[in-house]
mmCIF file of C-alpha atoms and ligand atoms in Angstrom:
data_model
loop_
_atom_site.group_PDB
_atom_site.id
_atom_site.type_symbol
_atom_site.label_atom_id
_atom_site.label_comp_id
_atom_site.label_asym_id
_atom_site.label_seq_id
_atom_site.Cartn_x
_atom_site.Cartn_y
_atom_site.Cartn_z
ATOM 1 C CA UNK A 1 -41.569 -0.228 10.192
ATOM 2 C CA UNK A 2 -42.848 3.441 9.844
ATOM 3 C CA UNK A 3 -39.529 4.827 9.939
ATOM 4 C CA UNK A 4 -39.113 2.487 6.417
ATOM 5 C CA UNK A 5 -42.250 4.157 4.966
ATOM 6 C CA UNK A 6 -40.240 7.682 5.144
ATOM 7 C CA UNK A 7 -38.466 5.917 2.370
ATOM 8 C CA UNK A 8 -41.164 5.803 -0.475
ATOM 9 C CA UNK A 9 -42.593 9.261 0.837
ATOM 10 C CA UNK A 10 -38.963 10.840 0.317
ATOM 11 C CA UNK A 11 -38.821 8.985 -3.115
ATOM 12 C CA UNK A 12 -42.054 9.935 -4.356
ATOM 13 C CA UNK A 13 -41.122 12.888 -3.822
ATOM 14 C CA UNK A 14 -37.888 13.484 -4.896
ATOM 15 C CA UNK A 15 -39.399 11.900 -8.437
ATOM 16 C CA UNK A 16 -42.010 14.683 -8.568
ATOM 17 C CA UNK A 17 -39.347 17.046 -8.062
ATOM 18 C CA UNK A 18 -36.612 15.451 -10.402
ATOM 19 C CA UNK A 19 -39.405 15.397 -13.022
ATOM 20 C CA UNK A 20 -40.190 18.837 -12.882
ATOM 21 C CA UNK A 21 -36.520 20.348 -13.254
ATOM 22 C CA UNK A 22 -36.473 17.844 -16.464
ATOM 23 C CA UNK A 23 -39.863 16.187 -17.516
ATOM 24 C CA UNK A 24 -37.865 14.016 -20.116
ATOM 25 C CA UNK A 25 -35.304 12.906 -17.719
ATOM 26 C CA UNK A 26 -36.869 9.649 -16.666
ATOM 27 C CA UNK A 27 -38.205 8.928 -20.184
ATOM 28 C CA UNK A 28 -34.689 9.236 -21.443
ATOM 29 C CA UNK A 29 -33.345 6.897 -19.140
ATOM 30 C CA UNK A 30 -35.455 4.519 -19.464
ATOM 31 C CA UNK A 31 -34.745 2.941 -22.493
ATOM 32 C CA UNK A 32 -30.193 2.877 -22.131
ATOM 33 C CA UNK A 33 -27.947 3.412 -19.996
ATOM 34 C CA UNK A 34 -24.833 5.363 -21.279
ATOM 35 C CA UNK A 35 -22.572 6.469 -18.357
ATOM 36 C CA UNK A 36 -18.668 7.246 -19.033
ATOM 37 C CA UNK A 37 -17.906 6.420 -16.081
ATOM 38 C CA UNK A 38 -17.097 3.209 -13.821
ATOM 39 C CA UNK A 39 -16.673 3.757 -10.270
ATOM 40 C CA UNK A 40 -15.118 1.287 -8.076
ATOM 41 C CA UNK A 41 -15.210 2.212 -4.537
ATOM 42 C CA UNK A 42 -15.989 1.262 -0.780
ATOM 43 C CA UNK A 43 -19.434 0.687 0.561
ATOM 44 C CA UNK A 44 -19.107 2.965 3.488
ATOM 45 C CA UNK A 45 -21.985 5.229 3.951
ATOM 46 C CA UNK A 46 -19.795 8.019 3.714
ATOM 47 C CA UNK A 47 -18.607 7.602 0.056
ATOM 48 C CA UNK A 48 -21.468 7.928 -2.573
ATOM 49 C CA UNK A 49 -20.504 8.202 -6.160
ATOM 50 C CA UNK A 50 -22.700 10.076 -7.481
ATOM 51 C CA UNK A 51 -23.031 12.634 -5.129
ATOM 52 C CA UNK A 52 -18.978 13.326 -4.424
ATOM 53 C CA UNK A 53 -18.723 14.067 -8.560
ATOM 54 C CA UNK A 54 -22.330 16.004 -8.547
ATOM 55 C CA UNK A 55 -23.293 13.391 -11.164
ATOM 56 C CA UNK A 56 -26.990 12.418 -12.276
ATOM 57 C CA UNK A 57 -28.574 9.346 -12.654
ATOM 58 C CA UNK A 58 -27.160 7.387 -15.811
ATOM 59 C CA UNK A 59 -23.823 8.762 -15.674
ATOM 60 C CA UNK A 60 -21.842 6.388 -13.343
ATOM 61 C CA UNK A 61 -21.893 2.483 -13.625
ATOM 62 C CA UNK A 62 -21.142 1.558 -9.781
ATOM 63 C CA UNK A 63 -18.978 -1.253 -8.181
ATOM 64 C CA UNK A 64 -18.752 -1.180 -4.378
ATOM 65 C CA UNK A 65 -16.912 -3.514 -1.846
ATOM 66 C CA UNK A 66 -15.020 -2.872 1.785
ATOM 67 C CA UNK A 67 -11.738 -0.846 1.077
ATOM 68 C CA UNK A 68 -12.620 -0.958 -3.262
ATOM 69 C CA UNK A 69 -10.229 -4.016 -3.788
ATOM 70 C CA UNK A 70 -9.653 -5.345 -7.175
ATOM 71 C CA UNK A 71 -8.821 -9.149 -7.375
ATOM 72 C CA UNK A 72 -8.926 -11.070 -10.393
ATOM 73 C CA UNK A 73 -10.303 -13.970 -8.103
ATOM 74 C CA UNK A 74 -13.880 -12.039 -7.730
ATOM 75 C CA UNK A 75 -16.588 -12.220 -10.754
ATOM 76 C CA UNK A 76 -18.778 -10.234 -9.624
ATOM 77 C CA UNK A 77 -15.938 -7.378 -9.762
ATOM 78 C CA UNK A 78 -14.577 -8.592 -13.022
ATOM 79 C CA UNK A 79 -17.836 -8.806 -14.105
ATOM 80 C CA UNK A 80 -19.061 -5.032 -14.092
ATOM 81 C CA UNK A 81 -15.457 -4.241 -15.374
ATOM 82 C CA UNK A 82 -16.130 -6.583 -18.492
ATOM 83 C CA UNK A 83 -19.966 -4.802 -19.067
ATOM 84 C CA UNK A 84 -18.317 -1.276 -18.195
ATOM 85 C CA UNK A 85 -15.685 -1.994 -20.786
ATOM 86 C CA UNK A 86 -16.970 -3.977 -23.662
ATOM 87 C CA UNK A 87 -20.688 -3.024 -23.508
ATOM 88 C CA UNK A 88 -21.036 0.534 -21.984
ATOM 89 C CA UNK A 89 -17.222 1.148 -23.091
ATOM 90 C CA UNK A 90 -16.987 3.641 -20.639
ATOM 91 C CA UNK A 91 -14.793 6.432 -20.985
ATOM 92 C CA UNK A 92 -12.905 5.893 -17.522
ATOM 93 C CA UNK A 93 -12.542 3.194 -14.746
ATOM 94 C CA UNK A 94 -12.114 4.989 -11.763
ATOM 95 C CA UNK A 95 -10.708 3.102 -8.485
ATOM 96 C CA UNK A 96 -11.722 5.782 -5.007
ATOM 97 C CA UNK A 97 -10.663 4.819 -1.872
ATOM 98 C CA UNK A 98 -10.648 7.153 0.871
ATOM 99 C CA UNK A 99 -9.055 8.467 4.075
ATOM 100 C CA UNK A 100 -10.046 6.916 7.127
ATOM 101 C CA UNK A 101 -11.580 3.682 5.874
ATOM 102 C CA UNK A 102 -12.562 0.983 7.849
ATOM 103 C CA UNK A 103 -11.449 -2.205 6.174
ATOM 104 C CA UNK A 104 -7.612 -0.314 6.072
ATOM 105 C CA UNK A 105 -7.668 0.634 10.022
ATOM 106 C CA UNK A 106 -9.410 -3.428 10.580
ATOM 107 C CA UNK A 107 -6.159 -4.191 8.512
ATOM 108 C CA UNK A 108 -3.894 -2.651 10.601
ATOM 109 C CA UNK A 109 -5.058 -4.176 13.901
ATOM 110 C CA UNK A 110 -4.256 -7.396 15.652
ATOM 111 C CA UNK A 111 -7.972 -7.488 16.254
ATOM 112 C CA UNK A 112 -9.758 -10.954 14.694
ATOM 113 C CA UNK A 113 -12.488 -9.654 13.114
ATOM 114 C CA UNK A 114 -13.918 -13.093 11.941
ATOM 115 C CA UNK A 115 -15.084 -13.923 7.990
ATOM 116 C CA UNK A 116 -13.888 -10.497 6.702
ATOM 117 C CA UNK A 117 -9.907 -10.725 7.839
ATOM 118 C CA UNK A 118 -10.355 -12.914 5.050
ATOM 119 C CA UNK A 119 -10.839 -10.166 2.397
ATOM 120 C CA UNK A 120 -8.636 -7.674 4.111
ATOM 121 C CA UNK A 121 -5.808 -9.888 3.624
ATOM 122 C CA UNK A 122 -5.448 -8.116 0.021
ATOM 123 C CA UNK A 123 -4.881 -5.077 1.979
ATOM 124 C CA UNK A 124 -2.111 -6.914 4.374
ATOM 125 C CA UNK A 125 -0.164 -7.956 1.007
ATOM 126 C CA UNK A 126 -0.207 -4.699 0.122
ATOM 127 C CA UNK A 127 1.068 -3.446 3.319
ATOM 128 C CA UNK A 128 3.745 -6.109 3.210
ATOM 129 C CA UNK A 129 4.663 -5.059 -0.150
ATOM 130 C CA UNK A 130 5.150 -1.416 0.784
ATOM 131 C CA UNK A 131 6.661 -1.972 4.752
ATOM 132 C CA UNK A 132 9.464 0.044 3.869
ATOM 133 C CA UNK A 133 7.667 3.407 3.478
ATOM 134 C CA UNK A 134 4.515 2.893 5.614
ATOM 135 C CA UNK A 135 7.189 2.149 8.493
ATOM 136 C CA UNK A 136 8.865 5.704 7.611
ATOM 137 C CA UNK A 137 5.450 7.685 8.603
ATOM 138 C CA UNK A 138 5.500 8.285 12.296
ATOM 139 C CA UNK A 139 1.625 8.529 13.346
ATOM 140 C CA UNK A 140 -1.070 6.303 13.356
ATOM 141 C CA UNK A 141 -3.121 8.154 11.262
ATOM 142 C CA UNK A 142 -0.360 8.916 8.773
ATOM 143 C CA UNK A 143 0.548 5.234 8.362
ATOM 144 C CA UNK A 144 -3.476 4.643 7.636
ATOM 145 C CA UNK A 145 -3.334 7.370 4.966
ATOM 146 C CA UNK A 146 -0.948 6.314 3.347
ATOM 147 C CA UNK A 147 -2.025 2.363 2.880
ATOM 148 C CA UNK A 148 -4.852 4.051 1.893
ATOM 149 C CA UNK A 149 -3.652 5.184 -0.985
ATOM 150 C CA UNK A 150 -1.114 2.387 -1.801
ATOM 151 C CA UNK A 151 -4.317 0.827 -1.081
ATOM 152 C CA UNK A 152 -5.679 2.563 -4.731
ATOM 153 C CA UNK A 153 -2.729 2.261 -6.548
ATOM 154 C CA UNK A 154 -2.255 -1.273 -5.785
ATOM 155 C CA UNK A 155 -6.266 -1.597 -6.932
ATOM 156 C CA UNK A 156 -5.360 0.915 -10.140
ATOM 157 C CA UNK A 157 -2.380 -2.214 -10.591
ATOM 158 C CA UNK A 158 -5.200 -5.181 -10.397
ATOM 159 C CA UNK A 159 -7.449 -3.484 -12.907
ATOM 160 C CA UNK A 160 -4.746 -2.860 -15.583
ATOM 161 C CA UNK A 161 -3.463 -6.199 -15.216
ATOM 162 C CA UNK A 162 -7.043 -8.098 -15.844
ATOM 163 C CA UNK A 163 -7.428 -9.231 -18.948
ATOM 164 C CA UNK A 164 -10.479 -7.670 -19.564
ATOM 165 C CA UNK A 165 -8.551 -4.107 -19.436
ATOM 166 C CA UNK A 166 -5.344 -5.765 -21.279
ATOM 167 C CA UNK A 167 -7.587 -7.629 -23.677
ATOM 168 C CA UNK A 168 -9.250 -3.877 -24.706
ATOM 169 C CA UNK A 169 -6.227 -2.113 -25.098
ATOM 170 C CA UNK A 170 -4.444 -4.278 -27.380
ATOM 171 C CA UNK A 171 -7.803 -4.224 -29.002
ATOM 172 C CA UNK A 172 -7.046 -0.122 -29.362
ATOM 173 C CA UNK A 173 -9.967 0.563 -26.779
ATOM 174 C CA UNK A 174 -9.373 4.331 -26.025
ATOM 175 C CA UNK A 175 -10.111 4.578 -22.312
ATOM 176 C CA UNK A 176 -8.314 5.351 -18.714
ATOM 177 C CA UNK A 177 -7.899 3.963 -15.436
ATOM 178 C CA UNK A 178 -7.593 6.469 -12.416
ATOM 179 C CA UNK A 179 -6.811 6.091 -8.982
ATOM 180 C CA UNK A 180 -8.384 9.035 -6.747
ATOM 181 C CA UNK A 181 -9.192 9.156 -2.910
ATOM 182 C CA UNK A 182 -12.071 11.111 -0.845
ATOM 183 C CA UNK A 183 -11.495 13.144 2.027
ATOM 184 C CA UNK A 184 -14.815 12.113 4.532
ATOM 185 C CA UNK A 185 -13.257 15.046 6.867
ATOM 186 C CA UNK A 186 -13.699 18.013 3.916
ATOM 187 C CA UNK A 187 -15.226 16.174 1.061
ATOM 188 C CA UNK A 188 -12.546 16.711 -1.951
ATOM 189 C CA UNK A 189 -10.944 14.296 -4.212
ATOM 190 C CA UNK A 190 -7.520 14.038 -4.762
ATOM 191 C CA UNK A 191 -5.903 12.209 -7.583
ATOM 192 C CA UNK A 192 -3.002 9.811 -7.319
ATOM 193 C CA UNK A 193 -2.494 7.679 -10.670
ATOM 194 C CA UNK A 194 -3.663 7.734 -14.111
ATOM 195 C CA UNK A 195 -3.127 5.009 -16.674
ATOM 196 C CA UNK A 196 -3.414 4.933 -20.525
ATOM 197 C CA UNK A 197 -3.004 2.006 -22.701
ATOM 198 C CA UNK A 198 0.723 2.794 -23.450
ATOM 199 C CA UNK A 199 0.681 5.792 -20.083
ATOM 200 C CA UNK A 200 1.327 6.162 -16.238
ATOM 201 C CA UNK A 201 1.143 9.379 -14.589
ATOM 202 C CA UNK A 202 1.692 9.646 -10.810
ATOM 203 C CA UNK A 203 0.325 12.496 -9.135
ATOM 204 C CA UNK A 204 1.194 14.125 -5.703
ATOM 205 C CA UNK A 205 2.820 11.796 -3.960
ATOM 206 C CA UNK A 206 6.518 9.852 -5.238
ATOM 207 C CA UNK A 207 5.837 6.526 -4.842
ATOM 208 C CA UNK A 208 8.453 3.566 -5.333
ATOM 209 C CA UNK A 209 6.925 1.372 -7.283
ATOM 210 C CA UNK A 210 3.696 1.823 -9.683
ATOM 211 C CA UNK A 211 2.994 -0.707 -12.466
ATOM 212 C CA UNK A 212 5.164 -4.000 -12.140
HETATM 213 CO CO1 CO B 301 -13.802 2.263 3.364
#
């Protein structure tokens, strides 16, 4: 248990420290919240939002889950996309997966991995869906990357197609949906897709098929 007491001593003090940068800055928080930003992304350890985009307190509303899969089947996703959206009406819903990610490389094994191979079949569809090309790369590690970020743009796809998102932007809702994915091995971002109401913009990468 004393190891778990390090955890009040570190936040005490990173308070007292936080409050003397900005003496206002938990005062002004406490009364709203008014982030631009939704982040959906994967609950490894490695992959904090805030920190990767050097972001504050109040600025990012947060939705985490193994390998950051959107399914319309899930209300607890749907439901921070509906608050993000029609409350906060953030500014951008941002989908980050990243290289090397657990749930993918669990995905890509014959190994039964009980309860979960349940969720990662949304990664296996995917995988079906794009055989073709993942077939063409010739490593391990570059078939991984690259479900990885078919991974996001499939995930960019789900959120676009809710009708939460569609709902919005019929509505004339200004706001975008981005697919980006984080490098654990140097720590940068790099950006795939970006979708508008009436706009998609692939980045890097040529893939086959986008928005169906
Ligand atoms: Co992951």
């Amino acid at each position: 248990m004393d190891d778990f007491k390090k955890i009040f001593e570190k936040n005490k003090a990173w308070a007292a420290s936080t409050t003397a940068a900005n003496p206002n800055f938990f005062e002004s928080l406490a009364h709203q919240q008014n982030p631009e930003h939704l982040w959906i992304g994967c609950s490894d350890s490695r992959v904090p939002a805030n920190q990767i985009m050097d972001l504050p307190p109040g600025e990012v509303f947060v939705h985490r889950n193994i390998a950051n899969i959107v399914v319309p089947s899930d209300l607890n996703c749907l439901s921070v996309l509906q608050y993000a959206i029609e409350v906060l009406k953030v500014r951008h819903v941002i989908v980050c997966g990243h290289y090397g990610c657990g749930g993918i490389e669990a995905s890509m094994s014959e190994r039964k991995n009980g309860m979960i191979d349940n969720w990662l079949r949304h990664i296996r569809t995917t995988a079906r869906i794009y055989r073709d090309l993942i077939e063409k790369a010739t490593t391990h590690e570059a078939k991984s990357d690259l479900l990885c970020e078919l991974n996001v743009i499939e995930q960019v796809h789900n959120v676009c197609a809710t009708t939460i998102v569609q709902d919005a932007w019929d509505a004339g809702q200004k706001f975008s949906v981005h697919g980006i994915i984080y490098s654990v091995r140097n720590g940068l971002l790099k950006d795939l897709i970006h979708c508008e109401a009436d706009k998609v913009e692939i980045k890097g990468e040529d893939y086959p098929t986008v928005l169906r």
